[in-house]
Short mmCIF file of C-alpha atoms and ligand atoms in Angstrom, two decimals:
data_model
loop_
_atom_site.label_atom_id
_atom_site.label_comp_id
_atom_site.label_asym_id
_atom_site.label_seq_id
_atom_site.Cartn_x
_atom_site.Cartn_y
_atom_site.Cartn_z
CA MET A 18 12.29 5.31 -18.53
CA LYS A 19 9.81 8.12 -18.59
CA LEU A 20 7.29 8.31 -15.82
CA GLN A 21 6.21 11.87 -16.53
CA GLY A 22 2.48 12.23 -17.03
CA LYS A 23 1.64 8.60 -16.18
CA HIS A 24 -1.39 7.52 -14.17
CA ILE A 25 -0.72 5.04 -11.36
CA ILE A 26 -3.88 3.01 -10.88
CA ASP A 27 -2.73 -0.59 -10.52
CA ALA A 28 0.47 -2.06 -9.08
CA SER A 29 1.29 -3.39 -12.53
CA ASP A 30 1.36 0.11 -14.07
CA LEU A 31 4.99 0.26 -12.98
CA SER A 32 7.68 -2.08 -14.29
CA VAL A 33 10.26 -3.49 -11.90
CA ASP A 34 12.84 -1.05 -13.32
CA GLU A 35 10.47 1.86 -12.70
CA LEU A 36 9.71 0.62 -9.19
CA ASN A 37 13.43 0.40 -8.46
CA LEU A 38 14.01 3.87 -9.85
CA ILE A 39 11.35 5.28 -7.49
CA ILE A 40 12.78 3.37 -4.53
CA ASP A 41 16.32 4.57 -5.19
CA LEU A 42 15.16 8.16 -5.47
CA ALA A 43 13.11 7.76 -2.28
CA LEU A 44 16.22 6.55 -0.43
CA GLU A 45 18.17 9.54 -1.71
CA MET A 46 15.35 11.83 -0.60
CA LYS A 47 15.34 10.29 2.85
CA ALA A 48 19.11 10.68 3.19
CA ASN A 49 19.14 14.25 1.95
CA THR A 50 15.62 15.70 2.22
CA GLU A 51 16.77 19.31 2.23
CA LYS A 52 18.30 18.98 -1.25
CA PHE A 53 14.83 18.37 -2.69
CA SER A 54 13.00 21.11 -0.83
CA ASN A 55 12.23 23.14 -3.96
CA LEU A 56 11.79 20.30 -6.42
CA CYS A 57 8.04 20.80 -6.79
CA LYS A 58 7.85 24.52 -6.24
CA GLY A 59 4.78 25.88 -8.00
CA LYS A 60 3.16 22.45 -8.27
CA ILE A 61 -0.21 21.68 -6.70
CA LEU A 62 -1.37 18.29 -5.45
CA ALA A 63 -5.12 17.66 -5.16
CA THR A 64 -6.12 15.01 -2.62
CA LEU A 65 -9.62 13.69 -3.34
CA PHE A 66 -10.53 11.33 -0.52
CA TYR A 67 -13.99 9.78 -0.68
CA GLU A 68 -13.07 7.33 2.10
CA PRO A 69 -11.29 7.71 5.48
CA SER A 70 -7.50 7.90 5.55
CA THR A 71 -4.74 9.02 7.87
CA ARG A 72 -1.42 7.86 6.44
CA THR A 73 -2.10 7.89 2.74
CA ARG A 74 -3.57 11.38 2.54
CA LEU A 75 -1.30 13.01 5.09
CA SER A 76 1.87 11.38 3.77
CA PHE A 77 1.01 12.60 0.27
CA GLU A 78 0.42 16.07 1.63
CA SER A 79 3.59 16.02 3.70
CA ALA A 80 5.52 14.76 0.67
CA MET A 81 4.33 17.60 -1.56
CA LEU A 82 4.97 20.22 1.13
CA ARG A 83 8.49 18.91 1.71
CA MET A 84 9.23 19.43 -1.98
CA GLY A 85 8.02 23.03 -1.88
CA GLY A 86 4.68 22.38 -3.57
CA ALA A 87 1.16 23.15 -2.39
CA ILE A 88 -1.91 21.08 -1.60
CA ILE A 89 -5.67 21.38 -2.07
CA GLY A 90 -8.43 18.83 -1.69
CA PHE A 91 -11.03 17.24 0.53
CA SER A 92 -10.87 14.46 3.07
CA ASP A 93 -14.61 14.00 3.27
CA ALA A 94 -16.62 13.88 0.06
CA GLU A 95 -19.69 14.98 2.04
CA THR A 96 -18.23 18.48 2.13
CA SER A 97 -17.64 18.59 -1.64
CA SER A 98 -20.06 18.88 -4.55
CA VAL A 99 -20.32 15.09 -4.59
CA LYS A 100 -22.99 15.69 -1.98
CA LYS A 101 -24.95 17.59 -4.65
CA GLY A 102 -24.66 14.70 -7.06
CA GLU A 103 -21.59 15.65 -9.09
CA ASN A 104 -19.98 12.69 -10.82
CA ILE A 105 -16.28 11.78 -10.90
CA ALA A 106 -15.78 12.80 -14.53
CA ASP A 107 -16.97 16.35 -13.90
CA THR A 108 -14.98 16.69 -10.66
CA ILE A 109 -11.82 15.58 -12.47
CA ARG A 110 -12.35 17.89 -15.46
CA VAL A 111 -12.52 20.82 -13.06
CA LEU A 112 -9.58 19.68 -10.92
CA ASN A 113 -7.43 19.47 -14.06
CA ASN A 114 -7.44 23.26 -14.04
CA TYR A 115 -6.76 23.59 -10.32
CA ALA A 116 -3.89 21.15 -9.78
CA HIS A 117 -0.97 19.39 -11.48
CA ILE A 118 -1.40 15.95 -9.95
CA ILE A 119 -4.26 14.11 -8.22
CA VAL A 120 -4.40 11.36 -5.64
CA MET A 121 -7.81 9.76 -5.19
CA ARG A 122 -9.18 7.27 -2.69
CA HIS A 123 -12.64 5.84 -3.28
CA PRO A 124 -14.78 3.04 -1.83
CA ARG A 125 -15.68 1.84 -5.33
CA GLU A 126 -13.25 -0.38 -7.21
CA GLY A 127 -12.30 1.25 -10.49
CA ALA A 128 -13.14 4.85 -9.51
CA PRO A 129 -9.53 6.11 -9.91
CA LEU A 130 -9.31 4.32 -13.27
CA LEU A 131 -12.43 6.15 -14.40
CA ALA A 132 -10.95 9.41 -13.11
CA SER A 133 -7.76 8.82 -15.10
CA GLN A 134 -9.79 8.49 -18.30
CA TYR A 135 -10.98 12.07 -17.88
CA SER A 136 -7.70 13.51 -16.71
CA THR A 137 -4.83 15.16 -18.54
CA ILE A 138 -2.78 15.32 -15.32
CA PRO A 139 -1.49 12.23 -13.46
CA VAL A 140 -4.03 10.41 -11.29
CA ILE A 141 -2.69 8.22 -8.50
CA ASN A 142 -4.89 5.57 -6.92
CA GLY A 143 -4.77 6.08 -3.14
CA GLY A 144 -6.84 2.92 -2.61
CA ASP A 145 -9.99 1.81 -4.43
CA GLY A 146 -12.36 -0.38 -2.45
CA GLY A 147 -11.03 -3.90 -1.95
CA HIS A 148 -9.01 -3.71 -5.15
CA GLN A 149 -5.59 -2.01 -5.25
CA HIS A 150 -3.36 0.35 -3.29
CA PRO A 151 -0.20 0.85 -5.36
CA THR A 152 1.46 3.55 -3.23
CA GLN A 153 1.18 1.37 -0.13
CA THR A 154 3.13 -1.18 -2.13
CA LEU A 155 5.79 1.40 -3.00
CA THR A 156 6.04 2.11 0.73
CA ASP A 157 6.28 -1.61 1.46
CA LEU A 158 8.99 -2.20 -1.15
CA LEU A 159 10.96 0.76 0.13
CA THR A 160 10.71 -0.67 3.67
CA ILE A 161 11.96 -4.06 2.50
CA LYS A 162 14.82 -2.46 0.58
CA TYR A 163 15.70 -0.23 3.54
CA TYR A 164 15.84 -3.03 6.09
CA LYS A 165 16.96 -5.94 3.92
CA ASN A 166 19.18 -4.07 1.43
CA ASP A 167 17.68 -5.89 -1.51
CA ILE A 168 14.30 -7.05 -2.73
CA LYS A 169 15.14 -10.62 -3.52
CA ASP A 170 14.79 -14.03 -1.83
CA ILE A 171 11.91 -12.61 0.19
CA LYS A 172 9.89 -15.23 2.03
CA ILE A 173 6.89 -13.24 3.08
CA ALA A 174 3.96 -14.36 5.20
CA ILE A 175 0.91 -12.17 4.65
CA CYS A 176 -1.69 -12.60 7.35
CA GLY A 177 -5.27 -11.43 7.82
CA ASP A 178 -7.87 -10.28 5.33
CA LEU A 179 -6.45 -11.40 2.02
CA LEU A 180 -9.83 -11.22 0.31
CA PHE A 181 -10.63 -7.55 0.82
CA GLY A 182 -7.21 -6.13 1.69
CA ARG A 183 -6.17 -3.88 -1.20
CA SER A 184 -2.67 -3.38 0.23
CA VAL A 185 -2.26 -7.14 0.09
CA HIS A 186 -3.46 -7.37 -3.51
CA SER A 187 -1.03 -4.74 -4.76
CA LEU A 188 1.83 -6.22 -2.77
CA LEU A 189 1.22 -9.74 -4.07
CA LYS A 190 1.05 -8.54 -7.66
CA THR A 191 4.26 -6.58 -7.29
CA LEU A 192 6.48 -8.82 -5.18
CA SER A 193 5.73 -11.76 -7.45
CA ARG A 194 7.77 -9.92 -10.11
CA TYR A 195 10.88 -9.76 -7.91
CA PRO A 196 13.46 -12.57 -7.92
CA ASN A 197 12.79 -15.63 -5.78
CA THR A 198 9.81 -14.40 -3.82
CA GLU A 199 7.91 -16.99 -1.81
CA PHE A 200 4.50 -16.30 -0.31
CA VAL A 201 2.91 -17.81 2.76
CA LEU A 202 -0.72 -16.73 2.73
CA ILE A 203 -2.38 -16.89 6.15
CA SER A 204 -6.12 -16.28 6.43
CA PRO A 205 -9.36 -17.82 7.60
CA SER A 206 -10.79 -19.89 4.76
CA GLU A 207 -13.49 -17.21 4.21
CA LEU A 208 -10.86 -14.54 3.55
CA ARG A 209 -8.46 -16.22 1.12
CA ILE A 210 -7.02 -14.16 -1.75
CA PRO A 211 -9.41 -13.75 -4.69
CA TYR A 212 -9.04 -16.55 -7.19
CA TYR A 213 -8.40 -14.18 -10.13
CA LEU A 214 -5.36 -12.80 -8.35
CA LYS A 215 -3.92 -16.14 -7.39
CA ASN A 216 -4.45 -17.49 -10.86
CA ASP A 217 -2.92 -14.40 -12.43
CA ILE A 218 0.16 -14.52 -10.21
CA MET A 219 0.65 -18.27 -10.49
CA LYS A 220 0.27 -18.24 -14.25
CA LYS A 221 2.50 -15.28 -15.00
CA HIS A 222 5.24 -15.80 -12.47
CA ASN A 223 6.88 -18.85 -11.17
CA VAL A 224 6.36 -18.07 -7.50
CA ARG A 225 5.80 -20.47 -4.65
CA ILE A 226 2.55 -19.92 -2.77
CA LEU A 227 1.81 -21.77 0.45
CA GLU A 228 -1.62 -21.33 2.04
CA THR A 229 -2.50 -21.95 5.66
CA THR A 230 -4.95 -20.90 8.32
CA SER A 231 -2.25 -20.94 11.01
CA LEU A 232 -0.19 -17.92 12.00
CA GLU A 233 2.35 -20.13 13.75
CA GLU A 234 2.97 -22.80 11.11
CA TYR A 235 5.63 -20.97 9.05
CA MET A 236 6.73 -18.48 11.72
CA ASP A 237 10.31 -19.79 11.77
CA TYR A 238 10.53 -19.92 7.98
CA VAL A 239 9.71 -16.43 6.70
CA ASN A 240 11.94 -13.34 6.70
CA VAL A 241 9.05 -10.88 6.39
CA LEU A 242 5.71 -11.01 8.22
CA TYR A 243 3.04 -8.64 6.91
CA MET A 244 0.06 -8.39 9.24
CA THR A 245 -3.24 -6.80 8.12
CA ARG A 246 -6.52 -5.94 9.77
CA ILE A 247 -9.83 -7.55 8.91
CA GLN A 248 -11.48 -4.98 6.62
CA LYS A 249 -14.70 -4.35 8.54
CA GLU A 250 -16.12 -1.85 6.03
CA ARG A 251 -16.07 -4.40 3.17
CA PHE A 252 -18.21 -7.02 4.92
CA PHE A 253 -21.81 -7.58 3.93
CA SER A 254 -22.91 -8.27 7.49
CA GLU A 255 -21.72 -7.23 10.96
CA ASP A 256 -22.13 -10.82 12.19
CA GLU A 257 -19.72 -12.12 9.59
CA TYR A 258 -17.15 -9.50 10.63
CA ILE A 259 -17.56 -10.26 14.33
CA LYS A 260 -17.03 -13.94 13.63
CA LEU A 261 -13.69 -13.30 11.93
CA LYS A 262 -12.28 -10.20 13.58
CA GLY A 263 -10.26 -11.99 16.26
CA SER A 264 -8.84 -14.63 13.90
CA TYR A 265 -5.20 -13.62 14.37
CA VAL A 266 -3.47 -11.75 17.14
CA LEU A 267 0.32 -11.56 17.04
CA THR A 268 1.79 -11.69 20.55
CA PRO A 269 5.38 -11.71 21.87
CA GLU A 270 4.91 -15.45 22.62
CA LYS A 271 4.13 -16.24 18.99
CA LEU A 272 7.09 -14.15 17.85
CA LYS A 273 9.46 -16.28 19.94
CA TYR A 274 9.55 -18.78 17.09
CA ALA A 275 10.30 -16.17 14.44
CA ARG A 276 13.68 -15.59 12.84
CA LYS A 277 16.07 -13.05 14.30
CA ASP A 278 16.17 -11.26 10.95
CA LEU A 279 12.38 -11.09 10.63
CA LEU A 280 10.98 -7.81 9.31
CA LEU A 281 7.54 -7.25 10.83
CA MET A 282 5.31 -4.98 8.79
CA HIS A 283 1.71 -3.72 8.82
CA PRO A 284 0.17 -1.07 6.53
CA LEU A 285 -1.75 0.29 9.55
CA PRO A 286 -4.25 1.06 10.99
CA ARG A 287 -3.88 -1.74 13.52
CA VAL A 288 -7.06 -2.83 15.26
CA ASN A 289 -6.26 -5.82 17.43
CA GLU A 290 -4.10 -8.07 15.25
CA ILE A 291 -0.80 -7.02 16.82
CA ASP A 292 -0.56 -6.92 20.60
CA TYR A 293 0.83 -3.56 21.81
CA GLU A 294 3.63 -5.44 23.62
CA VAL A 295 5.00 -6.45 20.22
CA ASP A 296 5.81 -2.78 19.49
CA LYS A 297 8.88 -3.10 21.73
CA ASP A 298 10.33 -5.90 19.64
CA PRO A 299 13.18 -4.51 17.47
CA ARG A 300 11.84 -6.49 14.52
CA ALA A 301 8.57 -4.50 14.55
CA LYS A 302 8.97 -1.80 11.89
CA TYR A 303 5.41 -0.71 11.08
CA PHE A 304 5.82 2.83 12.34
CA GLU A 305 9.08 3.20 10.42
CA GLN A 306 7.22 1.77 7.41
CA ALA A 307 4.60 4.53 7.72
CA SER A 308 7.30 7.19 7.86
CA LEU A 309 9.07 5.77 4.80
CA GLY A 310 5.75 6.24 2.98
CA VAL A 311 6.42 9.97 2.78
CA PHE A 312 9.65 9.43 0.80
CA ALA A 313 8.07 6.85 -1.49
CA ARG A 314 5.36 9.38 -2.36
CA MET A 315 7.83 12.23 -2.77
CA ALA A 316 9.80 10.21 -5.29
CA LEU A 317 6.71 9.05 -7.15
CA MET A 318 5.23 12.54 -7.49
CA ALA A 319 8.54 14.13 -8.51
CA LEU A 320 8.91 11.59 -11.31
CA LEU A 321 5.29 11.82 -12.49
CA LEU A 322 5.66 15.58 -12.61
CA GLY A 323 8.84 15.21 -14.65
CA ARG A 324 11.01 17.12 -12.21
CA ASP A 325 14.75 17.09 -12.81
CA TYR A 326 16.82 16.20 -9.78
C1 NCD B 12 -4.61 0.52 4.22
C2 NCD B 12 -5.78 0.86 3.32
O1 NCD B 12 -6.38 1.94 3.42
O2 NCD B 12 -6.06 0.04 2.48
N1 NCD B 12 -4.23 1.61 5.00
C3 NCD B 12 -3.26 2.43 4.53
O3 NCD B 12 -3.41 3.08 3.51
N2 NCD B 12 -2.11 2.44 5.21
C4 NCD B 12 -4.84 -0.68 5.04
C5 NCD B 12 -6.10 -0.76 5.85
O4 NCD B 12 -6.92 0.14 5.86
O5 NCD B 12 -6.24 -1.78 6.51
#
């Protein structure tokens, strides 16, 4: 298995064996972070963020710094030469001489793929429009492995904006390749998963997919509940967003029917879909999930950079 030099654009760019290799290394890095503190000495990460981010950008930066590397980049394209009209291809050609690895977030689907076509150093998709978010999925898998010991027999309810949620798309594509996954997809009818994705998953993998508009219906059945926010920025009209934004709110009352071994996840940011009271529930692990994201990204970058550990 050689990950060195690879671009990570889509969740399916990594095989299950490669995903497991990254997760195992991430767990080792979490257990013994100090041991890896010089692993990426002399390496530079460029973070090119054309869209807002807190966790993805800062966890990538924290990950590189914890491995002894350095970081450059922008978190607002308005302060870069994009403002002057520079295109992605030219930006990437230049960055290839400034850094050893790039993570890019962009509002346009396909922008990181385009970037990878002009890049001789690894490009990682940090989220492209409503399409994919593969490193969120690595974080999610690591969280499942950490709390459930294994990524198999997962009955996962995914609730919220399944149409525009890129974290959801990458997670669906990836978990459907793990043994015995069952999906319960909860959304308003307007925000169901894109047909291409459902078709792709159903055709390629023999997974069970249940669809419902009710958050409560399968609450006592699933062992993972993955809440997501309605993706305001992807809507064509404000009215449409306002109509759907309060569709689901998880409260302690609704959680009463959930299993004791439920793992409650959310990629964050939360808007209003999880009541703050739920944070006290021991099954709520979204902040732990965000912190595991640092180790997932450490492991991924170390392997893409071909570091020996
Ligand atoms: C997600 C994203 O940007 O797609 N956030 C993240 O990276 N943790 C989810 C979201 O914005 O809703």
